[in-house]
Short mmCIF file of C-alpha atoms in Angstrom, two decimals:
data_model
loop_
_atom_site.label_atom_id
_atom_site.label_comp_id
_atom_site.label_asym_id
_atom_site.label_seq_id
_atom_site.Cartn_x
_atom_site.Cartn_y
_atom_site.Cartn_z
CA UNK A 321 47.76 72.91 10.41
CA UNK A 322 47.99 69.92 12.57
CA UNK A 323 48.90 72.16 15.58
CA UNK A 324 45.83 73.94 14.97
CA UNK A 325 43.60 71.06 14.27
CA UNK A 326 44.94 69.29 17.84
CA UNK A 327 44.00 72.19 19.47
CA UNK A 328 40.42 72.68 17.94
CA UNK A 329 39.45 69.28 18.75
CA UNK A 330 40.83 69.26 22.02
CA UNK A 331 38.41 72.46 22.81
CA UNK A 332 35.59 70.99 20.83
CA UNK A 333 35.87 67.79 23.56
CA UNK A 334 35.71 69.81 26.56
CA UNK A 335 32.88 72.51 24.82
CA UNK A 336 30.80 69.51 23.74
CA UNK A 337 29.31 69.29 27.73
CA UNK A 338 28.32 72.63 27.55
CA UNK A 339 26.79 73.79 24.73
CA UNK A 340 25.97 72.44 21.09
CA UNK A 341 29.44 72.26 19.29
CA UNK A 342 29.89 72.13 15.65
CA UNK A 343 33.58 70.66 13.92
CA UNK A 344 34.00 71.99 9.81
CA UNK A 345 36.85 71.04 7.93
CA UNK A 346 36.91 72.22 4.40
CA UNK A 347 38.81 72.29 0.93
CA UNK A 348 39.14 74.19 -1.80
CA UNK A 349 41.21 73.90 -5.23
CA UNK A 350 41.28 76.06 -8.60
CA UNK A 351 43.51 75.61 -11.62
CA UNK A 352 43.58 77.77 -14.55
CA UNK A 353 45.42 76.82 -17.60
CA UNK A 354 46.35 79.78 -20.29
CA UNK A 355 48.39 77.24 -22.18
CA UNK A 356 51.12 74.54 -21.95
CA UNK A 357 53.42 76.46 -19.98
CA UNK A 358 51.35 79.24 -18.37
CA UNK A 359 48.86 78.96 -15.78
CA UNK A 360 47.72 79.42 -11.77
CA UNK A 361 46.60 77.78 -9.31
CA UNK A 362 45.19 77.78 -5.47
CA UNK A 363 44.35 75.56 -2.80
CA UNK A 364 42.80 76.03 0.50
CA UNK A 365 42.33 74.05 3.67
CA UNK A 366 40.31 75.11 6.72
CA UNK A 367 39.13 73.61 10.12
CA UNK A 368 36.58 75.20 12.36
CA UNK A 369 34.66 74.68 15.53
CA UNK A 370 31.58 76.49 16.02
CA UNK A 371 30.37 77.31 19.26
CA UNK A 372 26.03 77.39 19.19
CA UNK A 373 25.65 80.46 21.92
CA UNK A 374 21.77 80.68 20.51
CA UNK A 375 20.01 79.19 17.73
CA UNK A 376 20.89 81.05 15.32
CA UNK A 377 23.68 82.22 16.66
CA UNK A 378 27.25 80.66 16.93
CA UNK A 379 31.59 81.89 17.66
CA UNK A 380 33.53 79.94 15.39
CA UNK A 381 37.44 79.82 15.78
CA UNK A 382 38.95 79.17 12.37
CA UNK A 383 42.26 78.31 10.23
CA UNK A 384 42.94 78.31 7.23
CA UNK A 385 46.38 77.52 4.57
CA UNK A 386 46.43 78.45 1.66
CA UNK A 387 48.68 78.02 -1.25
CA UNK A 388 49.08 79.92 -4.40
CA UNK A 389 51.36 79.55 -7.75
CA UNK A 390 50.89 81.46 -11.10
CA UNK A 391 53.88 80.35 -13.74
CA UNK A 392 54.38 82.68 -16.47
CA UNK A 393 56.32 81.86 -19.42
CA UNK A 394 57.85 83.53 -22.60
CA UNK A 395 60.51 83.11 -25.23
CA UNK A 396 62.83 84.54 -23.29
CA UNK A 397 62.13 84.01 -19.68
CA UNK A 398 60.18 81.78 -16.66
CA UNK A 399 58.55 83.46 -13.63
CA UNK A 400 57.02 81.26 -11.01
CA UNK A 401 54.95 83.34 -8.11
CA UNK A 402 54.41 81.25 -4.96
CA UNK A 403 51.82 82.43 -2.55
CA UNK A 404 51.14 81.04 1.18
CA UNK A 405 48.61 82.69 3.84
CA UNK A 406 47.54 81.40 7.45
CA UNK A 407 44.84 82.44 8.50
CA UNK A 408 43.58 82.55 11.97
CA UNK A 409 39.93 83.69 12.49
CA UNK A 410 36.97 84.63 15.12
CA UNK A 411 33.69 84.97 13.21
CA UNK A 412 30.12 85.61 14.79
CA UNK A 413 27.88 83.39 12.57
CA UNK A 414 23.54 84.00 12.09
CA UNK A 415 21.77 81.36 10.65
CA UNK A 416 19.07 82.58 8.77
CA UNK A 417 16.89 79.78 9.39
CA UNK A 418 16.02 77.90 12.09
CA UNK A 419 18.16 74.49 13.27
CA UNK A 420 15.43 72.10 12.28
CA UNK A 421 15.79 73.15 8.31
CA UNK A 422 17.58 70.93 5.93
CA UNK A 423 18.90 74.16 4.26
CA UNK A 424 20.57 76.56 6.49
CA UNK A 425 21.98 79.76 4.73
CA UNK A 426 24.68 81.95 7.08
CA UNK A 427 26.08 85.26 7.11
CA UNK A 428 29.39 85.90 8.99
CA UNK A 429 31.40 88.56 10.14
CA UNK A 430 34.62 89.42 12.67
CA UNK A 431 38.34 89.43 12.61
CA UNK A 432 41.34 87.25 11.31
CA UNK A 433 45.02 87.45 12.10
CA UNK A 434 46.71 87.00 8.54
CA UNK A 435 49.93 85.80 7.48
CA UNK A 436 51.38 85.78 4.69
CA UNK A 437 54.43 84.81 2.12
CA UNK A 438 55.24 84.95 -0.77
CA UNK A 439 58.68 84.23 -3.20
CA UNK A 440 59.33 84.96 -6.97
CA UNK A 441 61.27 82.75 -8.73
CA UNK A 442 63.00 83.74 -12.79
CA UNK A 443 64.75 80.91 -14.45
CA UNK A 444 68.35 80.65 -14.09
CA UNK A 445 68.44 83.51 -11.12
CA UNK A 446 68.16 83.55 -7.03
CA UNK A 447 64.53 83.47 -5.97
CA UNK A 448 63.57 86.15 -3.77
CA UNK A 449 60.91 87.10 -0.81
CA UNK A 450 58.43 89.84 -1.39
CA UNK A 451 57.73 91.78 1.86
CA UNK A 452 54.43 91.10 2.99
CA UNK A 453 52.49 92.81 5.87
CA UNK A 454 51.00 90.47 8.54
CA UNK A 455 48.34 91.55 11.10
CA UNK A 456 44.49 91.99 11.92
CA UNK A 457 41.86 92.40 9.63
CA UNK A 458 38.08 92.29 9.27
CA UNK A 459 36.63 89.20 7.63
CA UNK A 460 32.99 88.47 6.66
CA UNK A 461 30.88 85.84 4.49
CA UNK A 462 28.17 83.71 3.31
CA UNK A 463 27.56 79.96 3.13
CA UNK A 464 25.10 77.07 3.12
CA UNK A 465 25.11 74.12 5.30
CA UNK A 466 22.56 71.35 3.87
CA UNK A 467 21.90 68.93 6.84
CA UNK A 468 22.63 65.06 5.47
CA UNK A 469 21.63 63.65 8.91
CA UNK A 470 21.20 65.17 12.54
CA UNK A 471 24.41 65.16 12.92
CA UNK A 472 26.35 65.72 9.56
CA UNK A 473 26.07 68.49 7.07
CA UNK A 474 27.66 69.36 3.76
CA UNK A 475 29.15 73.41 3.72
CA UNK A 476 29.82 75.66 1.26
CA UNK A 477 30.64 79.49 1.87
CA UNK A 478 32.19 82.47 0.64
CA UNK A 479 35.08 83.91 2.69
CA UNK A 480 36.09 87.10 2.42
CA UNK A 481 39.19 89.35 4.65
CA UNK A 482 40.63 92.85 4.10
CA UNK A 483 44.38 92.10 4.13
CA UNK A 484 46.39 94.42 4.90
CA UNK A 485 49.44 96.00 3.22
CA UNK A 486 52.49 97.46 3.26
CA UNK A 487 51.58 100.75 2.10
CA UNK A 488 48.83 101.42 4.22
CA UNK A 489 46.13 100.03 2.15
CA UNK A 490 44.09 96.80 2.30
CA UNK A 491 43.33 94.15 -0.32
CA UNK A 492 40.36 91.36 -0.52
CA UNK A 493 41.78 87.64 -0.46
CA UNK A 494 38.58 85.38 -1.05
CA UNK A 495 38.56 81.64 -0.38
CA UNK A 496 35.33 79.67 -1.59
CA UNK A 497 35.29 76.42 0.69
CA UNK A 498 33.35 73.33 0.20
CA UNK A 499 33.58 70.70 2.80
CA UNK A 500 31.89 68.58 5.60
CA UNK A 501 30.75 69.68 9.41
CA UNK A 502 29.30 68.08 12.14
CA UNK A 503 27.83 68.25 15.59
CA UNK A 504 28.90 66.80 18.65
#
């Protein structure tokens, strides 16, 4: 993530002279609790720079971690699922209003480079990796930036990529981000 954060502000200093540049970063966190012993949990973290080619219109370059455990206990046993994904995406973004508005709804779509990990672990046995498939896959979603100031704006969206798999077939990972952006 730091690698990829360097590098995204880097570009967003030398893009800044030409057009209208826009920095996100972004956070995410869920916990579900079934009872003392049982429950999941995510997190996500994602940093974007946004590229204004019109208006309305904008390329953002994204990344995003993500982390995912789900512990499931019984009498008899313990199973602990860990979960991570990197994310690496190029989105076309419309704005549905214009710049000027304080409330800015977005739709998004492109493609993401996904990859992914994940280990099982049972109490008192050898964890072990689950193969996962990584490659390209279309990604698309919806958010709301609420401008705070010229300059600053809070985000929220909806994220949404077709994974693929090993079989052949493709799943939906979602990641709902809240988080901060500004322009340059």
């Amino acid at each position: 993530m730091k690698s990829a954060l360097f590098s995204i502000l880097f570009l967003a200093s030398f893009a800044a002279q030409a057009m209208t540049t826009e920095i996100g970063l972004s956070y995410g966190f869920s916990k579900k609790n079934f009872n003392a012993t049982n429950y999941y949990q995510s997190e996500t973290k994602s940093a974007s720079l946004s590229f204004y080619l019109f208006e309305k219109i904008a390329l953002e370059l994204s990344y995003t971690e993500s982390f995912y455990e789900n512990q499931e206990n019984d009498a008899t046993s313990q199973r602990v699922l860990q979960q991570t994904s990197n994310v690496a995406g190029t989105d076309l973004i419309f704005i549905l209003t214009d710049q000027r508005s304080d409330f800015q709804p977005y739709i998004k779509g492109g493609a993401a480079y996904i990859s992914k990990k994940a280990v099982i672990k049972y109490q008192n046995a050898n964890a072990y990796e689950i193969p996962t498939k990584d490659g390209v896959a279309p990604s698309y979603g919806v958010g709301l930036k609420y401008k705070l100031t010229e300059k600053f704006s809070i985000r929220l969206g909806y994220d949404i990529w077709k994974t693929p798999m090993d079989d052949g077939s493709k799943t939906e990972d979602t990641a709902f981000k809240a988080g901060l952006s500004w322009f340059l």
